[in-house]
mmCIF file of N, CA and C in Angstrom:
data_model
loop_
_atom_site.group_PDB
_atom_site.id
_atom_site.type_symbol
_atom_site.label_atom_id
_atom_site.label_comp_id
_atom_site.label_asym_id
_atom_site.label_seq_id
_atom_site.Cartn_x
_atom_site.Cartn_y
_atom_site.Cartn_z
ATOM 1 N N MET A 257 -26.929 -59.653 -31.449
ATOM 2 C CA MET A 257 -26.410 -58.625 -31.292
ATOM 3 C C MET A 257 -27.217 -57.762 -29.951
ATOM 4 N N VAL A 258 -27.063 -57.753 -29.085
ATOM 5 C CA VAL A 258 -28.236 -57.352 -28.157
ATOM 6 C C VAL A 258 -28.231 -55.828 -28.228
ATOM 7 N N GLN A 259 -29.633 -55.948 -28.276
ATOM 8 C CA GLN A 259 -30.473 -54.568 -28.313
ATOM 9 C C GLN A 259 -30.616 -54.126 -27.236
ATOM 10 N N SER A 260 -30.781 -52.808 -27.337
ATOM 11 C CA SER A 260 -30.934 -51.551 -25.991
ATOM 12 C C SER A 260 -32.153 -52.383 -25.897
ATOM 13 N N GLY A 261 -32.639 -52.347 -24.542
ATOM 14 C CA GLY A 261 -33.895 -52.673 -23.810
ATOM 15 C C GLY A 261 -33.916 -53.996 -23.638
ATOM 16 N N ASP A 262 -33.447 -54.900 -24.382
ATOM 17 C CA ASP A 262 -33.305 -56.561 -24.056
ATOM 18 C C ASP A 262 -32.795 -57.058 -23.174
ATOM 19 N N TYR A 263 -33.569 -56.822 -22.183
ATOM 20 C CA TYR A 263 -32.871 -57.200 -20.662
ATOM 21 C C TYR A 263 -33.783 -58.781 -20.664
ATOM 22 N N SER A 264 -33.835 -59.923 -21.280
ATOM 23 C CA SER A 264 -34.635 -60.933 -21.056
ATOM 24 C C SER A 264 -33.197 -61.883 -21.781
ATOM 25 N N SER A 265 -32.549 -61.007 -22.427
ATOM 26 C CA SER A 265 -31.495 -62.303 -23.363
ATOM 27 C C SER A 265 -30.321 -62.563 -21.880
ATOM 28 N N ASN A 266 -30.056 -64.246 -22.539
ATOM 29 C CA ASN A 266 -29.018 -64.604 -21.647
ATOM 30 C C ASN A 266 -27.774 -63.642 -21.583
ATOM 31 N N SER A 267 -27.130 -63.780 -20.556
ATOM 32 C CA SER A 267 -26.224 -62.931 -20.641
ATOM 33 C C SER A 267 -24.607 -63.637 -21.008
ATOM 34 N N ALA A 268 -25.047 -65.170 -21.415
ATOM 35 C CA ALA A 268 -23.958 -65.799 -21.641
ATOM 36 C C ALA A 268 -23.621 -65.760 -23.194
ATOM 37 N N ALA A 269 -24.936 -64.948 -23.890
ATOM 38 C CA ALA A 269 -24.860 -65.087 -25.088
ATOM 39 C C ALA A 269 -24.569 -63.781 -25.598
ATOM 40 N N VAL A 270 -23.722 -62.593 -24.816
ATOM 41 C CA VAL A 270 -23.560 -61.691 -24.627
ATOM 42 C C VAL A 270 -21.650 -61.849 -25.363
ATOM 43 N N SER A 271 -21.259 -61.917 -26.658
ATOM 44 C CA SER A 271 -19.762 -61.846 -26.815
ATOM 45 C C SER A 271 -18.773 -61.192 -26.440
ATOM 46 N N PRO A 272 -17.527 -61.587 -25.998
ATOM 47 C CA PRO A 272 -16.650 -61.022 -25.594
ATOM 48 C C PRO A 272 -16.056 -59.705 -26.024
ATOM 49 N N ASP A 273 -16.313 -59.808 -27.785
ATOM 50 C CA ASP A 273 -15.858 -58.643 -27.804
ATOM 51 C C ASP A 273 -16.853 -57.583 -27.726
ATOM 52 N N LEU A 274 -18.524 -57.647 -27.780
ATOM 53 C CA LEU A 274 -19.302 -57.052 -27.514
ATOM 54 C C LEU A 274 -19.128 -56.386 -25.784
ATOM 55 N N THR A 275 -18.566 -57.340 -24.996
ATOM 56 C CA THR A 275 -18.350 -56.613 -23.373
ATOM 57 C C THR A 275 -16.871 -55.950 -23.621
ATOM 58 N N SER A 276 -16.082 -55.913 -24.252
ATOM 59 C CA SER A 276 -14.785 -55.430 -24.647
ATOM 60 C C SER A 276 -15.013 -54.253 -24.937
ATOM 61 N N LEU A 277 -16.047 -53.854 -25.738
ATOM 62 C CA LEU A 277 -16.936 -52.533 -26.578
ATOM 63 C C LEU A 277 -17.380 -51.945 -25.284
ATOM 64 N N TYR A 278 -18.271 -52.322 -24.889
ATOM 65 C CA TYR A 278 -18.702 -51.660 -23.454
ATOM 66 C C TYR A 278 -17.706 -51.304 -22.702
ATOM 67 N N VAL A 279 -16.845 -52.210 -22.361
ATOM 68 C CA VAL A 279 -15.965 -51.636 -21.235
ATOM 69 C C VAL A 279 -14.459 -50.243 -21.865
ATOM 70 N N GLY A 280 -14.743 -50.442 -22.674
ATOM 71 C CA GLY A 280 -14.087 -49.436 -23.916
ATOM 72 C C GLY A 280 -14.773 -48.035 -23.633
ATOM 73 N N TYR A 281 -16.359 -48.137 -23.709
ATOM 74 C CA TYR A 281 -16.968 -46.864 -23.978
ATOM 75 C C TYR A 281 -16.947 -46.248 -22.381
ATOM 76 N N ALA A 282 -16.639 -47.386 -21.556
ATOM 77 C CA ALA A 282 -16.973 -46.841 -19.914
ATOM 78 C C ALA A 282 -15.720 -45.897 -19.841
ATOM 79 N N LEU A 283 -14.706 -46.614 -20.167
ATOM 80 C CA LEU A 283 -13.232 -45.842 -20.029
ATOM 81 C C LEU A 283 -13.005 -44.618 -20.806
ATOM 82 N N ILE A 284 -13.670 -44.447 -21.831
ATOM 83 C CA ILE A 284 -13.804 -43.233 -22.574
ATOM 84 C C ILE A 284 -14.374 -42.106 -21.669
ATOM 85 N N LEU A 285 -15.795 -42.398 -21.292
ATOM 86 C CA LEU A 285 -16.901 -41.600 -20.874
ATOM 87 C C LEU A 285 -16.311 -41.696 -19.013
ATOM 88 N N PHE A 286 -15.485 -42.308 -18.593
ATOM 89 C CA PHE A 286 -14.699 -41.880 -17.804
ATOM 90 C C PHE A 286 -13.562 -41.121 -17.577
ATOM 91 N N ALA A 287 -13.136 -40.939 -18.818
ATOM 92 C CA ALA A 287 -11.661 -40.346 -18.896
ATOM 93 C C ALA A 287 -11.709 -39.049 -18.409
ATOM 94 N N VAL A 288 -12.766 -37.815 -18.271
ATOM 95 C CA VAL A 288 -13.051 -36.625 -17.891
ATOM 96 C C VAL A 288 -13.365 -36.730 -16.648
ATOM 97 N N PRO A 289 -13.807 -37.392 -15.445
ATOM 98 C CA PRO A 289 -14.256 -37.489 -14.091
ATOM 99 C C PRO A 289 -12.814 -37.972 -13.838
ATOM 100 N N THR A 290 -12.215 -38.902 -14.329
ATOM 101 C CA THR A 290 -11.065 -39.303 -13.414
ATOM 102 C C THR A 290 -9.695 -38.788 -14.310
ATOM 103 N N PHE A 291 -9.538 -37.534 -14.686
ATOM 104 C CA PHE A 291 -8.270 -36.761 -15.152
ATOM 105 C C PHE A 291 -7.796 -37.477 -16.121
ATOM 106 N N GLY A 292 -8.037 -38.173 -16.784
ATOM 107 C CA GLY A 292 -7.233 -39.262 -18.186
ATOM 108 C C GLY A 292 -6.831 -40.542 -17.293
ATOM 109 N N VAL A 293 -7.042 -40.663 -16.440
ATOM 110 C CA VAL A 293 -6.313 -42.318 -16.076
ATOM 111 C C VAL A 293 -7.291 -43.126 -16.758
ATOM 112 N N ALA A 294 -8.453 -42.987 -16.640
ATOM 113 C CA ALA A 294 -9.461 -44.010 -18.044
ATOM 114 C C ALA A 294 -8.754 -44.112 -18.571
ATOM 115 N N ALA A 295 -8.237 -43.074 -19.419
ATOM 116 C CA ALA A 295 -8.019 -43.141 -20.933
ATOM 117 C C ALA A 295 -6.625 -43.775 -21.201
ATOM 118 N N ALA A 296 -5.890 -43.461 -20.416
ATOM 119 C CA ALA A 296 -4.408 -44.233 -20.311
ATOM 120 C C ALA A 296 -4.720 -45.855 -20.341
ATOM 121 N N ILE A 297 -5.578 -45.984 -19.177
ATOM 122 C CA ILE A 297 -5.989 -47.406 -19.158
ATOM 123 C C ILE A 297 -6.728 -47.931 -20.241
ATOM 124 N N GLY A 298 -7.598 -47.122 -20.386
ATOM 125 C CA GLY A 298 -8.176 -47.611 -21.935
ATOM 126 C C GLY A 298 -7.390 -47.972 -23.435
ATOM 127 N N LEU A 299 -6.186 -46.818 -23.127
ATOM 128 C CA LEU A 299 -5.232 -47.069 -24.271
ATOM 129 C C LEU A 299 -4.263 -47.641 -23.922
ATOM 130 N N LEU A 300 -3.825 -48.437 -22.979
ATOM 131 C CA LEU A 300 -2.891 -49.708 -22.489
ATOM 132 C C LEU A 300 -3.638 -50.543 -22.883
ATOM 133 N N ARG A 301 -4.686 -51.064 -22.615
ATOM 134 C CA ARG A 301 -5.765 -51.995 -22.594
ATOM 135 C C ARG A 301 -6.279 -52.503 -24.465
ATOM 136 N N MET A 302 -5.968 -51.529 -25.173
ATOM 137 C CA MET A 302 -6.353 -51.875 -26.625
ATOM 138 C C MET A 302 -5.004 -51.966 -27.550
ATOM 139 N N TRP A 303 -3.700 -51.622 -26.538
ATOM 140 C CA TRP A 303 -2.512 -51.417 -27.312
ATOM 141 C C TRP A 303 -2.282 -52.683 -28.427
ATOM 142 N N ARG A 304 -1.777 -53.622 -28.139
ATOM 143 C CA ARG A 304 -1.800 -54.298 -28.898
ATOM 144 C C ARG A 304 -2.581 -55.561 -28.885
ATOM 145 N N LYS A 305 -4.253 -55.366 -28.920
ATOM 146 C CA LYS A 305 -5.165 -55.949 -29.099
ATOM 147 C C LYS A 305 -5.824 -55.805 -30.712
ATOM 148 N N PRO A 306 -5.537 -56.891 -30.980
ATOM 149 C CA PRO A 306 -6.130 -57.115 -32.279
ATOM 150 C C PRO A 306 -7.623 -56.372 -32.737
ATOM 151 N N ALA A 307 -7.902 -56.195 -33.687
ATOM 152 C CA ALA A 307 -9.562 -55.610 -33.867
ATOM 153 C C ALA A 307 -9.887 -56.763 -34.117
ATOM 154 N N PRO A 308 -11.410 -56.752 -33.783
ATOM 155 C CA PRO A 308 -12.244 -57.724 -33.801
ATOM 156 C C PRO A 308 -12.632 -58.045 -35.427
ATOM 157 N N ALA A 309 -12.837 -59.216 -35.527
ATOM 158 C CA ALA A 309 -13.439 -59.626 -37.193
ATOM 159 C C ALA A 309 -14.550 -58.850 -37.691
ATOM 160 N N GLU A 310 -15.724 -58.855 -36.649
ATOM 161 C CA GLU A 310 -17.085 -58.745 -36.924
ATOM 162 C C GLU A 310 -17.179 -56.893 -37.288
ATOM 163 N N PRO A 311 -17.707 -56.581 -38.524
ATOM 164 C CA PRO A 311 -17.352 -54.958 -39.141
ATOM 165 C C PRO A 311 -17.843 -54.490 -38.145
ATOM 166 N N VAL A 312 -19.092 -54.078 -37.615
ATOM 167 C CA VAL A 312 -19.901 -53.522 -36.580
ATOM 168 C C VAL A 312 -18.728 -53.419 -35.681
ATOM 169 N N ALA A 313 -18.103 -54.321 -35.053
ATOM 170 C CA ALA A 313 -17.373 -54.612 -33.867
ATOM 171 C C ALA A 313 -15.918 -53.687 -34.159
ATOM 172 N N ARG A 314 -15.615 -54.231 -35.161
ATOM 173 C CA ARG A 314 -14.486 -53.474 -35.771
ATOM 174 C C ARG A 314 -14.120 -52.147 -35.957
ATOM 175 N N SER A 315 -15.521 -51.145 -36.131
ATOM 176 C CA SER A 315 -15.500 -49.797 -36.515
ATOM 177 C C SER A 315 -15.414 -49.046 -35.210
ATOM 178 N N HIS A 316 -16.221 -50.268 -34.252
ATOM 179 C CA HIS A 316 -16.196 -49.579 -32.808
ATOM 180 C C HIS A 316 -14.586 -49.448 -32.088
ATOM 181 N N PHE A 317 -13.994 -50.563 -32.457
ATOM 182 C CA PHE A 317 -13.016 -50.698 -31.950
ATOM 183 C C PHE A 317 -12.045 -49.910 -32.300
ATOM 184 N N ILE A 318 -11.970 -49.409 -33.380
ATOM 185 C CA ILE A 318 -11.123 -48.322 -34.232
ATOM 186 C C ILE A 318 -11.253 -46.847 -34.084
ATOM 187 N N PHE A 319 -12.900 -46.698 -33.435
ATOM 188 C CA PHE A 319 -13.411 -45.491 -32.967
ATOM 189 C C PHE A 319 -12.780 -45.320 -31.834
ATOM 190 N N GLN A 320 -12.864 -46.237 -30.655
ATOM 191 C CA GLN A 320 -12.315 -46.348 -29.591
ATOM 192 C C GLN A 320 -10.783 -46.170 -29.695
ATOM 193 N N GLN A 321 -10.068 -46.614 -30.157
ATOM 194 C CA GLN A 321 -8.568 -46.448 -30.286
ATOM 195 C C GLN A 321 -8.360 -44.951 -30.848
ATOM 196 N N ARG A 322 -8.935 -44.366 -31.334
ATOM 197 C CA ARG A 322 -8.788 -43.425 -32.096
ATOM 198 C C ARG A 322 -9.165 -42.355 -31.399
ATOM 199 N N THR A 323 -10.684 -42.165 -30.484
ATOM 200 C CA THR A 323 -10.407 -41.573 -29.271
ATOM 201 C C THR A 323 -9.864 -41.916 -28.578
ATOM 202 N N LEU A 324 -9.403 -42.584 -27.762
ATOM 203 C CA LEU A 324 -8.375 -42.708 -26.620
ATOM 204 C C LEU A 324 -6.961 -42.368 -26.754
ATOM 205 N N THR A 325 -6.685 -42.358 -28.074
ATOM 206 C CA THR A 325 -5.245 -41.994 -28.625
ATOM 207 C C THR A 325 -5.616 -40.514 -28.571
ATOM 208 N N ALA A 326 -6.097 -40.261 -29.343
ATOM 209 C CA ALA A 326 -6.510 -38.399 -29.561
ATOM 210 C C ALA A 326 -6.698 -37.681 -27.764
ATOM 211 N N ALA A 327 -7.566 -38.380 -26.881
ATOM 212 C CA ALA A 327 -7.867 -37.939 -25.614
ATOM 213 C C ALA A 327 -6.283 -37.638 -24.785
ATOM 214 N N VAL A 328 -5.603 -38.873 -24.734
ATOM 215 C CA VAL A 328 -4.574 -38.862 -23.841
ATOM 216 C C VAL A 328 -3.494 -37.813 -24.612
ATOM 217 N N ALA A 329 -3.294 -37.734 -25.925
ATOM 218 C CA ALA A 329 -2.653 -36.766 -26.767
ATOM 219 C C ALA A 329 -2.788 -35.797 -26.219
ATOM 220 N N ALA A 330 -4.315 -35.157 -25.727
ATOM 221 C CA ALA A 330 -4.702 -33.805 -25.912
ATOM 222 C C ALA A 330 -4.439 -33.349 -24.210
ATOM 223 N N ILE A 331 -4.601 -34.946 -23.367
ATOM 224 C CA ILE A 331 -4.524 -34.339 -21.968
ATOM 225 C C ILE A 331 -3.015 -33.851 -22.118
ATOM 226 N N VAL A 332 -1.714 -34.636 -22.704
ATOM 227 C CA VAL A 332 -0.427 -34.392 -22.409
ATOM 228 C C VAL A 332 -0.326 -32.752 -22.894
ATOM 229 N N GLY A 333 -0.520 -32.527 -23.832
ATOM 230 C CA GLY A 333 -0.443 -31.254 -24.732
ATOM 231 C C GLY A 333 -1.396 -30.250 -23.877
ATOM 232 N N GLY A 334 -2.262 -30.612 -23.170
ATOM 233 C CA GLY A 334 -3.013 -29.357 -22.493
ATOM 234 C C GLY A 334 -2.420 -29.039 -21.226
ATOM 235 N N VAL A 335 -1.576 -30.654 -20.456
ATOM 236 C CA VAL A 335 -0.813 -30.057 -19.360
ATOM 237 C C VAL A 335 0.416 -29.016 -19.592
ATOM 238 N N VAL A 336 1.205 -29.750 -20.812
ATOM 239 C CA VAL A 336 2.300 -28.940 -21.069
ATOM 240 C C VAL A 336 1.709 -27.075 -21.882
ATOM 241 N N LEU A 337 0.774 -26.914 -22.260
ATOM 242 C CA LEU A 337 0.303 -25.828 -22.793
ATOM 243 C C LEU A 337 0.048 -25.084 -21.391
ATOM 244 N N ILE A 338 -0.367 -24.986 -20.270
ATOM 245 C CA ILE A 338 -0.893 -24.575 -18.952
ATOM 246 C C ILE A 338 0.646 -23.406 -18.567
ATOM 247 N N LEU A 339 1.445 -23.930 -19.173
ATOM 248 C CA LEU A 339 2.456 -23.174 -18.721
ATOM 249 C C LEU A 339 2.445 -21.727 -19.568
ATOM 250 N N ILE A 340 1.868 -21.779 -20.725
ATOM 251 C CA ILE A 340 1.541 -20.592 -21.691
ATOM 252 C C ILE A 340 0.163 -20.124 -21.669
ATOM 253 N N ASN A 341 -0.648 -20.543 -20.700
ATOM 254 C CA ASN A 341 -2.528 -20.268 -20.550
ATOM 255 C C ASN A 341 -2.919 -20.615 -21.551
ATOM 256 N N VAL A 342 -2.651 -21.662 -22.234
ATOM 257 C CA VAL A 342 -3.594 -22.161 -22.944
ATOM 258 C C VAL A 342 -4.160 -24.054 -22.894
ATOM 259 N N GLY A 343 -3.411 -24.091 -21.925
ATOM 260 C CA GLY A 343 -3.777 -25.480 -21.694
ATOM 261 C C GLY A 343 -5.246 -25.887 -20.877
ATOM 262 N N VAL A 344 -5.735 -24.724 -20.439
ATOM 263 C CA VAL A 344 -6.828 -25.091 -19.277
ATOM 264 C C VAL A 344 -8.046 -25.387 -20.862
ATOM 265 N N PHE A 345 -7.818 -24.240 -21.984
ATOM 266 C CA PHE A 345 -8.797 -24.236 -22.570
ATOM 267 C C PHE A 345 -8.636 -25.453 -23.771
ATOM 268 N N VAL A 346 -7.649 -26.138 -24.134
ATOM 269 C CA VAL A 346 -7.127 -27.445 -24.604
ATOM 270 C C VAL A 346 -8.080 -28.392 -23.781
ATOM 271 N N LEU A 347 -7.655 -28.358 -22.502
ATOM 272 C CA LEU A 347 -8.109 -29.714 -21.501
ATOM 273 C C LEU A 347 -9.921 -29.458 -21.699
ATOM 274 N N PHE A 348 -10.126 -28.356 -21.660
ATOM 275 C CA PHE A 348 -11.993 -28.210 -21.613
ATOM 276 C C PHE A 348 -12.684 -28.690 -22.981
ATOM 277 N N VAL A 349 -12.243 -28.490 -23.884
ATOM 278 C CA VAL A 349 -12.593 -29.114 -25.561
ATOM 279 C C VAL A 349 -11.858 -30.345 -25.476
ATOM 280 N N MET A 350 -10.842 -30.684 -24.913
ATOM 281 C CA MET A 350 -10.464 -32.016 -25.126
ATOM 282 C C MET A 350 -11.573 -32.816 -24.399
ATOM 283 N N ALA A 351 -12.325 -32.481 -22.845
ATOM 284 C CA ALA A 351 -13.198 -33.342 -22.192
ATOM 285 C C ALA A 351 -14.569 -33.209 -22.853
ATOM 286 N N VAL A 352 -14.814 -31.961 -23.300
ATOM 287 C CA VAL A 352 -16.345 -32.059 -24.104
ATOM 288 C C VAL A 352 -16.097 -32.724 -25.208
ATOM 289 N N TRP A 353 -14.776 -32.882 -26.145
ATOM 290 C CA TRP A 353 -15.134 -33.909 -26.865
ATOM 291 C C TRP A 353 -15.189 -35.197 -26.589
ATOM 292 N N THR A 354 -14.093 -35.439 -26.068
ATOM 293 C CA THR A 354 -13.997 -37.140 -25.398
ATOM 294 C C THR A 354 -15.774 -37.681 -24.959
ATOM 295 N N ILE A 355 -16.130 -36.588 -24.156
ATOM 296 C CA ILE A 355 -17.596 -36.822 -23.835
ATOM 297 C C ILE A 355 -18.499 -37.290 -24.672
ATOM 298 N N VAL A 356 -18.689 -36.087 -25.848
ATOM 299 C CA VAL A 356 -19.424 -36.149 -26.453
ATOM 300 C C VAL A 356 -19.348 -37.376 -27.984
ATOM 301 N N ARG A 357 -18.154 -37.674 -28.088
ATOM 302 C CA ARG A 357 -17.497 -38.742 -29.037
ATOM 303 C C ARG A 357 -17.717 -40.043 -28.474
ATOM 304 N N GLY A 358 -17.686 -40.102 -27.150
ATOM 305 C CA GLY A 358 -18.101 -41.609 -26.008
ATOM 306 C C GLY A 358 -19.475 -41.592 -26.317
ATOM 307 N N ALA A 359 -19.998 -40.757 -26.107
ATOM 308 C CA ALA A 359 -21.922 -41.029 -26.098
ATOM 309 C C ALA A 359 -22.404 -41.326 -27.137
ATOM 310 N N LEU A 360 -21.877 -40.585 -28.424
ATOM 311 C CA LEU A 360 -22.265 -41.072 -29.269
ATOM 312 C C LEU A 360 -22.124 -42.389 -30.064
ATOM 313 N N GLY A 361 -20.836 -42.780 -29.607
ATOM 314 C CA GLY A 361 -20.517 -44.165 -30.270
ATOM 315 C C GLY A 361 -21.008 -45.186 -29.293
ATOM 316 N N LEU A 362 -21.219 -45.050 -28.087
ATOM 317 C CA LEU A 362 -21.815 -45.869 -27.501
ATOM 318 C C LEU A 362 -23.504 -46.051 -27.529
ATOM 319 N N LYS A 363 -24.105 -45.171 -28.142
ATOM 320 C CA LYS A 363 -25.616 -45.118 -28.734
ATOM 321 C C LYS A 363 -25.862 -46.003 -29.821
ATOM 322 N N ASP A 364 -24.474 -45.414 -30.877
ATOM 323 C CA ASP A 364 -24.130 -46.428 -31.614
ATOM 324 C C ASP A 364 -24.770 -47.831 -31.478
ATOM 325 N N LEU A 365 -23.179 -47.941 -30.790
ATOM 326 C CA LEU A 365 -23.173 -49.630 -30.306
ATOM 327 C C LEU A 365 -24.629 -50.344 -29.543
ATOM 328 N N LEU A 366 -25.094 -49.603 -28.908
ATOM 329 C CA LEU A 366 -26.176 -49.972 -28.462
ATOM 330 C C LEU A 366 -27.545 -50.114 -29.561
ATOM 331 N N GLU A 367 -27.652 -49.553 -30.245
ATOM 332 C CA GLU A 367 -28.597 -49.605 -31.679
ATOM 333 C C GLU A 367 -28.191 -50.790 -32.644
ATOM 334 N N GLY A 368 -26.902 -51.537 -32.185
ATOM 335 C CA GLY A 368 -25.990 -52.263 -33.223
ATOM 336 C C GLY A 368 -25.601 -51.593 -34.390
ATOM 337 N N ARG A 369 -25.236 -50.343 -34.815
ATOM 338 C CA ARG A 369 -24.786 -49.872 -35.803
ATOM 339 C C ARG A 369 -23.316 -49.906 -35.974
ATOM 340 N N ALA A 370 -22.939 -49.899 -37.115
ATOM 341 C CA ALA A 370 -21.060 -49.423 -37.207
ATOM 342 C C ALA A 370 -20.868 -47.860 -37.272
ATOM 343 N N ILE A 371 -19.813 -47.739 -37.223
ATOM 344 C CA ILE A 371 -19.519 -45.924 -36.827
ATOM 345 C C ILE A 371 -19.310 -46.232 -38.735
ATOM 346 N N ARG A 372 -19.491 -45.047 -39.415
ATOM 347 C CA ARG A 372 -19.430 -44.731 -40.698
ATOM 348 C C ARG A 372 -18.009 -44.683 -40.965
ATOM 349 N N HIS A 373 -17.548 -43.629 -40.156
ATOM 350 C CA HIS A 373 -16.139 -43.027 -40.548
ATOM 351 C C HIS A 373 -15.382 -43.477 -39.290
ATOM 352 N N PRO A 374 -14.536 -44.124 -38.464
ATOM 353 C CA PRO A 374 -14.386 -44.479 -37.200
ATOM 354 C C PRO A 374 -12.571 -43.513 -37.369
ATOM 355 N N LEU A 375 -12.280 -43.364 -38.537
ATOM 356 C CA LEU A 375 -10.843 -42.140 -38.312
ATOM 357 C C LEU A 375 -10.993 -40.924 -38.346
ATOM 358 N N ARG A 376 -11.903 -40.500 -38.292
ATOM 359 C CA ARG A 376 -12.570 -38.924 -38.741
ATOM 360 C C ARG A 376 -12.512 -38.418 -37.097
ATOM 361 N N LEU A 377 -12.039 -37.321 -37.086
ATOM 362 C CA LEU A 377 -11.838 -36.781 -35.535
ATOM 363 C C LEU A 377 -13.040 -36.347 -35.089
ATOM 364 N N PHE A 378 -13.955 -36.049 -35.805
ATOM 365 C CA PHE A 378 -15.246 -35.630 -35.647
ATOM 366 C C PHE A 378 -16.416 -36.798 -36.031
ATOM 367 N N TYR A 379 -17.305 -36.729 -35.082
ATOM 368 C CA TYR A 379 -18.197 -37.995 -34.940
ATOM 369 C C TYR A 379 -19.065 -38.044 -36.801
#
C-alpha cells in the first residue's frame, strides 16, 4: 500500500484498485462544485463493478458506493423539495455531509486503514 508522503515509490507498483479508489474519492470531493455531476459519474462508474478482494480496498469501495448513492439521492430529493422551500436546506446538508465523508475516507485511505463501518450514514 502506498503511504502518505511516500513519493519515491514506483508508480507502476500502485495497484489498479488503489488508483480506482483515489479516483472515487476525487469524484466524491468534486460532487459539490460540479452540482452533483461528479457524483452521478462516480455512481455510474461503480454501478456494476465488483468490489476488490483486499479487505481495506473493499471497505473503501463499499464506503464510496454508499456515499455516492446517498449523495445522488439527496440531490434529487433536494431539487424536488425546492418546490416547498426545504430543498435548499437539504442540498446544503448533503454538500457538507459529502465533503466531510469524502475527506475522512480519503484520509483513511492515505493512512492505509480500512473503514470500520462502511455502511453507516455517518463516519
